[in-house]
Short mmCIF file of C-alpha atoms in Angstrom, two decimals:
data_model
loop_
_atom_site.label_atom_id
_atom_site.label_comp_id
_atom_site.label_asym_id
_atom_site.label_seq_id
_atom_site.Cartn_x
_atom_site.Cartn_y
_atom_site.Cartn_z
CA MET G 1 121.46 111.20 114.09
CA ASP G 2 122.34 111.39 117.79
CA LEU G 3 125.29 113.74 117.68
CA SER G 4 127.00 116.24 115.39
CA ILE G 5 130.61 116.97 116.38
CA ILE G 6 131.85 120.33 115.12
CA THR G 7 135.58 121.05 115.11
CA VAL G 8 137.30 124.21 113.87
CA ASN G 9 140.62 123.64 112.11
CA THR G 10 143.24 126.33 111.56
CA ASN G 11 146.44 124.50 110.58
CA ASP G 12 145.93 121.97 113.40
CA LYS G 13 146.87 118.81 111.53
CA GLU G 14 149.23 117.52 114.25
CA LYS G 15 146.49 117.43 116.90
CA LEU G 16 143.41 117.12 114.70
CA ILE G 17 144.20 113.76 113.09
CA PRO G 18 144.58 111.95 116.47
CA GLN G 19 141.39 113.70 117.65
CA ILE G 20 139.44 112.28 114.70
CA GLN G 21 140.91 108.84 115.36
CA SER G 22 139.89 109.01 119.03
CA LEU G 23 136.26 109.47 118.02
CA VAL G 24 136.16 106.00 116.47
CA PHE G 25 136.11 104.49 119.96
CA GLY G 26 134.75 107.54 121.75
CA GLY G 27 131.59 107.45 119.64
CA GLU G 28 130.81 103.76 120.07
CA GLY G 29 127.13 103.06 120.70
CA ILE G 30 125.71 106.23 119.14
CA SER G 31 125.20 107.58 115.65
CA TYR G 32 127.39 110.61 115.04
CA GLU G 33 128.92 112.73 112.33
CA GLN G 34 132.00 114.90 112.46
CA ILE G 35 132.10 118.25 110.73
CA ILE G 36 135.45 119.98 110.25
CA SER G 37 135.06 123.71 109.64
CA ASP G 38 138.36 124.79 108.12
CA ASN G 39 139.70 128.34 108.40
CA GLY G 40 141.92 128.41 105.32
CA SER G 41 144.48 125.87 106.53
CA THR G 42 147.69 125.48 104.51
CA ASP G 43 149.26 122.57 106.42
CA GLY G 44 147.75 119.78 104.31
CA SER G 45 145.20 118.88 106.98
CA VAL G 46 142.17 119.28 104.70
CA GLU G 47 143.68 117.02 102.06
CA GLU G 48 144.58 114.36 104.61
CA ILE G 49 141.11 114.41 106.15
CA LYS G 50 139.49 114.01 102.74
CA ASN G 51 141.83 111.13 101.82
CA SER G 52 141.95 109.29 105.15
CA PHE G 53 138.53 110.07 106.61
CA PRO G 54 136.07 110.39 103.69
CA GLU G 55 133.14 110.09 106.11
CA VAL G 56 134.08 113.39 107.76
CA ILE G 57 132.24 116.45 106.43
CA VAL G 58 134.61 119.29 105.56
CA VAL G 59 133.42 122.89 105.35
CA GLU G 60 136.02 125.12 103.71
CA ASN G 61 135.67 128.74 104.82
CA GLY G 62 138.53 129.86 102.57
CA LYS G 63 140.12 132.09 105.21
CA ASN G 64 140.26 132.57 108.97
CA VAL G 65 136.71 133.70 109.73
CA GLY G 66 137.23 133.29 113.48
CA PHE G 67 136.30 130.60 115.97
CA GLY G 68 132.66 131.56 116.45
CA SER G 69 131.79 131.98 112.78
CA ALA G 70 133.59 128.76 111.85
CA ASN G 71 131.54 126.82 114.40
CA ASN G 72 128.42 128.41 112.95
CA SER G 73 129.45 127.26 109.45
CA GLY G 74 129.67 123.73 110.82
CA PHE G 75 126.30 124.05 112.53
CA VAL G 76 124.65 124.79 109.16
CA LYS G 77 125.67 121.29 108.02
CA ALA G 78 124.77 119.53 111.29
CA SER G 79 121.90 117.05 111.53
CA GLY G 80 122.34 115.67 115.07
CA ASN G 81 119.92 116.00 117.97
CA PHE G 82 122.87 117.21 120.05
CA LEU G 83 125.84 119.35 119.07
CA LEU G 84 129.33 118.80 120.45
CA LEU G 85 131.69 121.71 119.96
CA LEU G 86 135.07 119.99 120.21
CA ASN G 87 138.46 121.63 119.75
CA PRO G 88 141.08 119.93 117.55
CA ASP G 89 143.50 119.53 120.47
CA MET G 90 141.25 117.11 122.38
CA ARG G 91 141.29 113.33 122.89
CA VAL G 92 137.96 111.62 123.52
CA GLU G 93 137.99 108.55 125.74
CA SER G 94 136.48 105.24 124.67
CA GLY G 95 132.68 105.08 125.04
CA SER G 96 132.52 108.51 126.62
CA LEU G 97 130.26 110.24 124.09
CA LYS G 98 127.39 107.78 124.53
CA LYS G 99 127.66 108.18 128.26
CA ILE G 100 127.37 111.98 128.18
CA VAL G 101 124.66 111.99 125.48
CA ASP G 102 122.65 109.54 127.61
CA TRP G 103 123.20 111.88 130.57
CA MET G 104 121.83 114.82 128.58
CA GLN G 105 118.78 112.83 127.53
CA ALA G 106 118.09 112.11 131.19
CA HIS G 107 118.39 115.81 132.12
CA PRO G 108 116.03 117.75 129.81
CA ASP G 109 116.45 120.96 131.83
CA VAL G 110 120.17 121.14 130.98
CA GLY G 111 121.07 123.13 127.89
CA ILE G 112 124.87 122.76 127.96
CA VAL G 113 127.09 120.25 129.71
CA SER G 114 130.86 119.88 129.85
CA PRO G 115 132.98 117.15 131.46
CA LYS G 116 136.17 116.93 133.45
CA LEU G 117 139.04 118.09 131.24
CA ILE G 118 142.38 116.50 132.00
CA ARG G 119 146.01 116.49 130.92
CA GLU G 120 147.52 113.59 129.00
CA ASP G 121 148.82 112.10 132.27
CA GLY G 122 145.29 112.06 133.74
CA THR G 123 145.68 114.99 136.11
CA LEU G 124 143.17 117.83 136.19
CA GLN G 125 143.61 120.57 133.58
CA GLN G 126 143.22 123.52 135.94
CA SER G 127 143.17 126.13 133.20
CA ALA G 128 140.13 124.46 131.59
CA LEU G 129 137.81 124.53 134.61
CA PRO G 130 134.46 126.37 134.49
CA ARG G 131 134.43 130.09 135.22
CA ARG G 132 131.95 132.58 136.62
CA PHE G 133 130.54 135.24 134.36
CA PRO G 134 133.13 138.01 133.90
CA GLY G 135 132.99 140.98 136.26
CA LEU G 136 134.53 144.40 135.74
CA ILE G 137 137.13 144.10 138.50
CA ASP G 138 138.49 140.71 137.43
CA GLN G 139 138.60 141.68 133.75
CA VAL G 140 140.40 144.96 134.43
CA ALA G 141 142.84 142.99 136.57
CA ILE G 142 143.46 140.56 133.71
CA ILE G 143 144.05 143.37 131.19
CA LEU G 144 146.57 145.04 133.51
CA LYS G 145 148.28 141.71 134.37
CA LEU G 146 147.61 142.28 138.08
CA PRO G 147 146.94 138.59 138.91
CA HIS G 148 150.64 137.92 138.31
CA ILE G 149 151.22 139.96 141.48
CA PHE G 150 147.88 139.47 143.27
CA PRO G 151 146.46 136.09 142.14
CA SER G 152 143.63 136.27 144.67
CA LEU G 153 141.99 138.95 142.50
CA LEU G 154 140.66 136.13 140.33
CA ASN G 155 139.36 133.87 143.11
CA ARG G 156 135.73 134.64 142.33
CA TYR G 157 136.11 134.49 138.56
CA LEU G 158 138.06 131.20 138.58
CA TYR G 159 135.83 129.44 141.15
CA LYS G 160 138.62 129.23 143.72
CA GLY G 161 138.33 125.87 145.50
CA PHE G 162 136.22 124.30 142.73
CA ASP G 163 135.50 120.61 143.42
CA SER G 164 136.18 118.87 140.11
CA GLU G 165 134.73 115.58 141.40
CA LYS G 166 131.29 117.11 142.07
CA GLU G 167 128.56 117.52 139.49
CA GLN G 168 127.27 121.09 139.72
CA ASP G 169 125.62 124.02 138.00
CA VAL G 170 128.09 126.65 136.81
CA ASP G 171 128.01 130.00 135.07
CA SER G 172 130.03 128.95 132.04
CA VAL G 173 132.08 126.09 130.64
CA ARG G 174 134.88 126.13 128.12
CA GLY G 175 134.11 125.99 124.41
CA SER G 176 136.76 123.30 123.91
CA PHE G 177 134.18 120.61 124.87
CA MET G 178 130.64 121.94 124.96
CA LEU G 179 127.67 119.61 124.45
CA MET G 180 124.54 121.55 123.53
CA ARG G 181 120.94 120.73 122.72
CA ARG G 182 120.16 121.24 119.04
CA GLU G 183 116.95 123.12 119.79
CA ILE G 184 118.91 125.85 121.60
CA ALA G 185 121.07 126.58 118.57
CA ASP G 186 117.95 126.49 116.40
CA ARG G 187 116.30 129.10 118.64
CA LEU G 188 119.37 131.35 118.76
CA GLY G 189 120.18 130.92 115.08
CA TRP G 190 123.82 130.11 115.90
CA VAL G 191 125.98 128.17 118.34
CA PHE G 192 128.16 131.23 118.98
CA ASP G 193 127.17 134.86 118.56
CA PRO G 194 128.94 135.90 115.32
CA ARG G 195 129.99 139.26 116.77
CA TYR G 196 132.91 137.50 118.51
CA PHE G 197 135.96 136.61 116.40
CA ILE G 198 137.58 134.58 119.19
CA TRP G 199 137.19 134.47 122.98
CA PHE G 200 134.09 135.14 125.11
CA GLU G 201 131.82 133.39 122.60
CA ASP G 202 131.52 130.35 124.89
CA VAL G 203 130.71 132.52 127.93
CA ASP G 204 128.15 134.42 125.88
CA THR G 205 126.39 131.24 124.73
CA CYS G 206 126.25 129.90 128.29
CA ARG G 207 124.61 133.14 129.36
CA GLU G 208 122.13 132.94 126.47
CA VAL G 209 121.27 129.37 127.44
CA GLN G 210 120.51 130.37 131.03
CA LYS G 211 118.46 133.31 129.75
CA LEU G 212 116.34 130.75 127.88
CA GLY G 213 115.72 128.92 131.16
CA TYR G 214 118.16 126.02 130.81
CA ARG G 215 120.94 124.96 133.18
CA VAL G 216 124.67 124.88 132.40
CA VAL G 217 126.29 121.94 134.16
CA TYR G 218 129.77 120.59 134.82
CA THR G 219 129.90 116.85 135.37
CA PRO G 220 132.85 114.50 135.99
CA ILE G 221 130.79 111.59 134.62
CA ILE G 222 133.36 111.42 131.80
CA SER G 223 136.73 113.02 131.17
CA CYS G 224 138.47 114.24 128.04
CA VAL G 225 142.12 115.05 127.37
CA ASP G 226 142.55 118.76 126.65
CA TYR G 227 145.89 120.07 125.40
CA VAL G 228 144.60 123.67 125.83
CA GLY G 229 145.18 126.39 123.29
CA GLN G 230 147.61 124.69 120.90
CA THR G 231 146.29 126.71 117.95
CA PHE G 232 146.78 130.07 119.62
CA LYS G 233 150.25 129.32 120.94
CA ARG G 234 151.40 130.07 117.39
CA GLN G 235 149.92 133.56 117.44
CA PRO G 236 151.93 136.65 118.57
CA SER G 237 151.05 137.72 122.11
CA VAL G 238 150.00 141.23 121.08
CA GLN G 239 147.57 139.85 118.47
CA LYS G 240 146.06 137.49 121.04
CA GLN G 241 145.64 140.38 123.46
CA LYS G 242 143.92 142.46 120.78
CA TRP G 243 141.43 139.68 120.02
CA PHE G 244 140.85 138.92 123.69
CA THR G 245 140.21 142.49 124.79
CA ALA G 246 138.11 143.31 121.72
CA SER G 247 135.83 140.37 122.52
CA MET G 248 135.74 141.34 126.19
CA ILE G 249 134.44 144.78 125.26
CA LYS G 250 131.82 143.27 122.94
CA TYR G 251 130.67 140.99 125.75
CA PHE G 252 130.28 143.91 128.17
CA GLN G 253 128.51 145.97 125.50
CA LYS G 254 125.97 143.18 125.14
CA TRP G 255 125.41 142.22 128.76
CA GLU G 256 126.60 144.97 131.13
CA ALA G 257 126.10 148.67 131.87
CA PRO G 258 127.65 151.21 129.45
CA LEU G 259 129.94 152.63 132.15
CA LYS G 260 131.68 149.27 132.55
CA THR G 261 132.30 149.10 128.82
CA LEU G 262 133.76 152.61 128.88
CA ILE G 263 136.18 151.68 131.67
CA LEU G 264 137.38 148.66 129.70
CA ARG G 265 137.89 150.82 126.60
CA LEU G 266 140.04 153.22 128.63
CA VAL G 267 142.12 150.44 130.20
CA ARG G 268 142.60 148.41 127.01
CA PRO G 269 145.44 150.53 125.49
CA ILE G 270 147.42 150.17 128.73
CA GLY G 271 147.03 146.40 128.59
CA LEU G 272 148.12 146.27 124.95
CA ALA G 273 151.17 148.40 125.75
CA LEU G 274 152.12 146.12 128.65
CA THR G 275 151.78 143.06 126.41
CA TRP G 276 153.94 144.68 123.71
CA LEU G 277 156.59 145.65 126.26
CA HIS G 278 156.66 142.14 127.72
CA SER G 279 157.05 140.64 124.23
CA LYS G 280 160.08 142.86 123.61
CA LEU G 281 161.73 141.99 126.91
CA THR G 282 161.32 138.21 126.64
#
């Protein structure tokens, strides 16, 4: 098996069904399997997948176990030489998966690769570009909503001036489309560190991959339509902020000095209060 495609579903029927259909043409020329790891969906998506796409493997987690753990549940069932972590709100272009799998086979020093992510109209999806590893200043700024006033605070973190037409090594790519070598997940024991419920798990894995001596690469050799965060648009803003900042702290606990983690812990309640206030005023 060339490729195992792992998708986490949490009531994403509207976007997930077209995503599965897009793989029929997107996966031409390679052998692949799709594994849907379902987080207790109640929208009928599991039933429709089983009825309309019997070839798709469905893992039923029974409840929302989080993004990272759900991907890991899918990984347990995977048999491909490569793993594609693909969000439900994506559209794969015809023949694109063979092209990027062939690229990976020709670049054995690359552990993770991600392509150009675009909007439905073909324009660049700016919010889905690669990012540098998080630093204390940019993460504190994000918690306190300072980039709304001083956007330049995130220039380093967001790769200001990033050339999306140039193939290049990057710190991290987005977990919405992440192609990984199977042997890396086998060595780590997971595709995403299970300590993260949601957010920062993709950054963490990219850092683990580079620690193992592999490269993380962005390439525009193919593109993929990314609708960006459709699942989490349904979540209350305060809940999203709680998950995001909790994962941020776990990331810093794992990779950075204790003082940085302490500062984030002190700033976090302010950020949650600001988010709550904004939700009440809008």
